[in-house]
Short mmCIF file of C-alpha atoms and ligand atoms in Angstrom, two decimals:
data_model
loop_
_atom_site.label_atom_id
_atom_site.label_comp_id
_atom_site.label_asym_id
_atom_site.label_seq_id
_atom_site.Cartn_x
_atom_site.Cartn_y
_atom_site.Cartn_z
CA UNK A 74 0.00 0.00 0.00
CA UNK A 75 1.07 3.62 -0.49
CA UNK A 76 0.85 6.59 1.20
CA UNK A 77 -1.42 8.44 -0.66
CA UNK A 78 -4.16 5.29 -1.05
CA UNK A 79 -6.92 6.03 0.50
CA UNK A 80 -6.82 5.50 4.16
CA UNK A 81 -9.70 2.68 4.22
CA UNK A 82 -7.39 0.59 1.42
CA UNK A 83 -6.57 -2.03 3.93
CA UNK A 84 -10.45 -2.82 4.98
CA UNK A 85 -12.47 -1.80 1.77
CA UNK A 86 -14.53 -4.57 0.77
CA UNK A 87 -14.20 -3.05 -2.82
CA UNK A 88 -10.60 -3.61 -2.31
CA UNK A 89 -10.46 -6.74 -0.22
CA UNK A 90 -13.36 -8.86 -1.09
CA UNK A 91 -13.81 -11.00 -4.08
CA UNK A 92 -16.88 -10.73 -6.27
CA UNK A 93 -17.58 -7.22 -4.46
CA UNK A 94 -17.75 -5.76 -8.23
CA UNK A 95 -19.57 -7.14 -10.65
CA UNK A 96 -16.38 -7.94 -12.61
CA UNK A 97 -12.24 -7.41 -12.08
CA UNK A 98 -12.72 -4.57 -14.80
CA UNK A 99 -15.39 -2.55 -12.72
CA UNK A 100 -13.06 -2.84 -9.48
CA UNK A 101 -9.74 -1.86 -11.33
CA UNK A 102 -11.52 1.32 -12.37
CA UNK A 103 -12.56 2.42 -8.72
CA UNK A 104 -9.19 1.39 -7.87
CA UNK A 105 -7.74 3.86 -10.12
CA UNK A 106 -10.53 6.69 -10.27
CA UNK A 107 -10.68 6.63 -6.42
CA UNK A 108 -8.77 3.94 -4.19
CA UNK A 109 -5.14 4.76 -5.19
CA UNK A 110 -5.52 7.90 -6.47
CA UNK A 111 -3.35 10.79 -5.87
CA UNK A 112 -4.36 14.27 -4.06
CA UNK A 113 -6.68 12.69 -2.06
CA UNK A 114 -9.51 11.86 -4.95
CA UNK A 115 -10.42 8.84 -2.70
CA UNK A 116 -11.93 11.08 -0.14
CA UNK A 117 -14.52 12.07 -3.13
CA UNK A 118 -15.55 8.59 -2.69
CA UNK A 119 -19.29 8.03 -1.50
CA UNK A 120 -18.23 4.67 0.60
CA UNK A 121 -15.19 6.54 2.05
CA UNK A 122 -17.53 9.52 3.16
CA UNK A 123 -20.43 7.22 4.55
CA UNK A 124 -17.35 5.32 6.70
CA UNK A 125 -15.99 8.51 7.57
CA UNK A 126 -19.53 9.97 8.70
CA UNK A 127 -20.95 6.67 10.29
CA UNK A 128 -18.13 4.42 10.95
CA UNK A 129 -19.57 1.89 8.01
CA UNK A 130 -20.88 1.93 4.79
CA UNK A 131 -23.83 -1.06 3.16
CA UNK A 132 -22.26 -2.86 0.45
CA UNK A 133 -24.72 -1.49 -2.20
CA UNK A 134 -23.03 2.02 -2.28
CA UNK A 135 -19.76 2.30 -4.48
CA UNK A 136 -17.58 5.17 -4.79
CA UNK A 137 -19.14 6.69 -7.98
CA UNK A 138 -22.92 6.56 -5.90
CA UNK A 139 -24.96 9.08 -6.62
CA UNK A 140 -27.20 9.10 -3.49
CA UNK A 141 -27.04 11.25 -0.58
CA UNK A 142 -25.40 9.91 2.29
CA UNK A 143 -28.74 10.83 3.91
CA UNK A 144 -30.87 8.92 1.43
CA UNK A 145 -28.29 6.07 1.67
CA UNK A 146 -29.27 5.66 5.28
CA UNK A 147 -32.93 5.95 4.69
CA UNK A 148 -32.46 2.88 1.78
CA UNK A 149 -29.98 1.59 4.84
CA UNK A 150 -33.18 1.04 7.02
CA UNK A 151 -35.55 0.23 4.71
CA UNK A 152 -33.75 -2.59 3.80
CA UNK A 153 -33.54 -3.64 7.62
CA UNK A 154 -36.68 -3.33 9.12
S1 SF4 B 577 -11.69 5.03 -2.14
FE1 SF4 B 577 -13.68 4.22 -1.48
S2 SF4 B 577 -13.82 2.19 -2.38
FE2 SF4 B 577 -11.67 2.79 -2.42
S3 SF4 B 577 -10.77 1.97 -0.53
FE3 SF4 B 577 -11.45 4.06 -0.13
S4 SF4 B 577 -13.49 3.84 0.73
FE4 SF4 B 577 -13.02 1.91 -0.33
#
């Protein structure tokens, strides 16, 4: 790992967890849009700002994720009651 990877490298499920992507060629493009990106792109990332706000982030968000972190948690719930 490098200095500049995102701090949540080691732990990511994107990063550590096979069949987390639908395919190798989805996950080497977060990896290198986000993950171990340079000037801190990773903190852009919509699982590295739900883990950073709440301490975890559901597996169906992925760094590009368009949904609040707000209506992330409300899905979050639904999906758990
Ligand atoms: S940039 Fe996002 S997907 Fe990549 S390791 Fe960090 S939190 Fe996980």
């Amino acid at each position: 790992m490098k200095d500049h990877w995102c701090t949540n490298y080691t732990t990511c499920k994107l990063v550590n967890l096979a069949g987390f992507c639908k395919d190798e060629s989805t996950q080497q493009k977060y990896l290198k849009s986000f993950c171990e990106q340079t000037h801190k792109t990773w903190s852009k990332c919509k699982r590295y700002e739900m883990k950073n706000e709440l301490g975890s982030c559901p597996d169906f968000v992925f760094p590009d994720t368009t949904m609040t972190l707000a209506e992330i948690i409300t899905k979050f719930d639904e999906q758990n009651d």
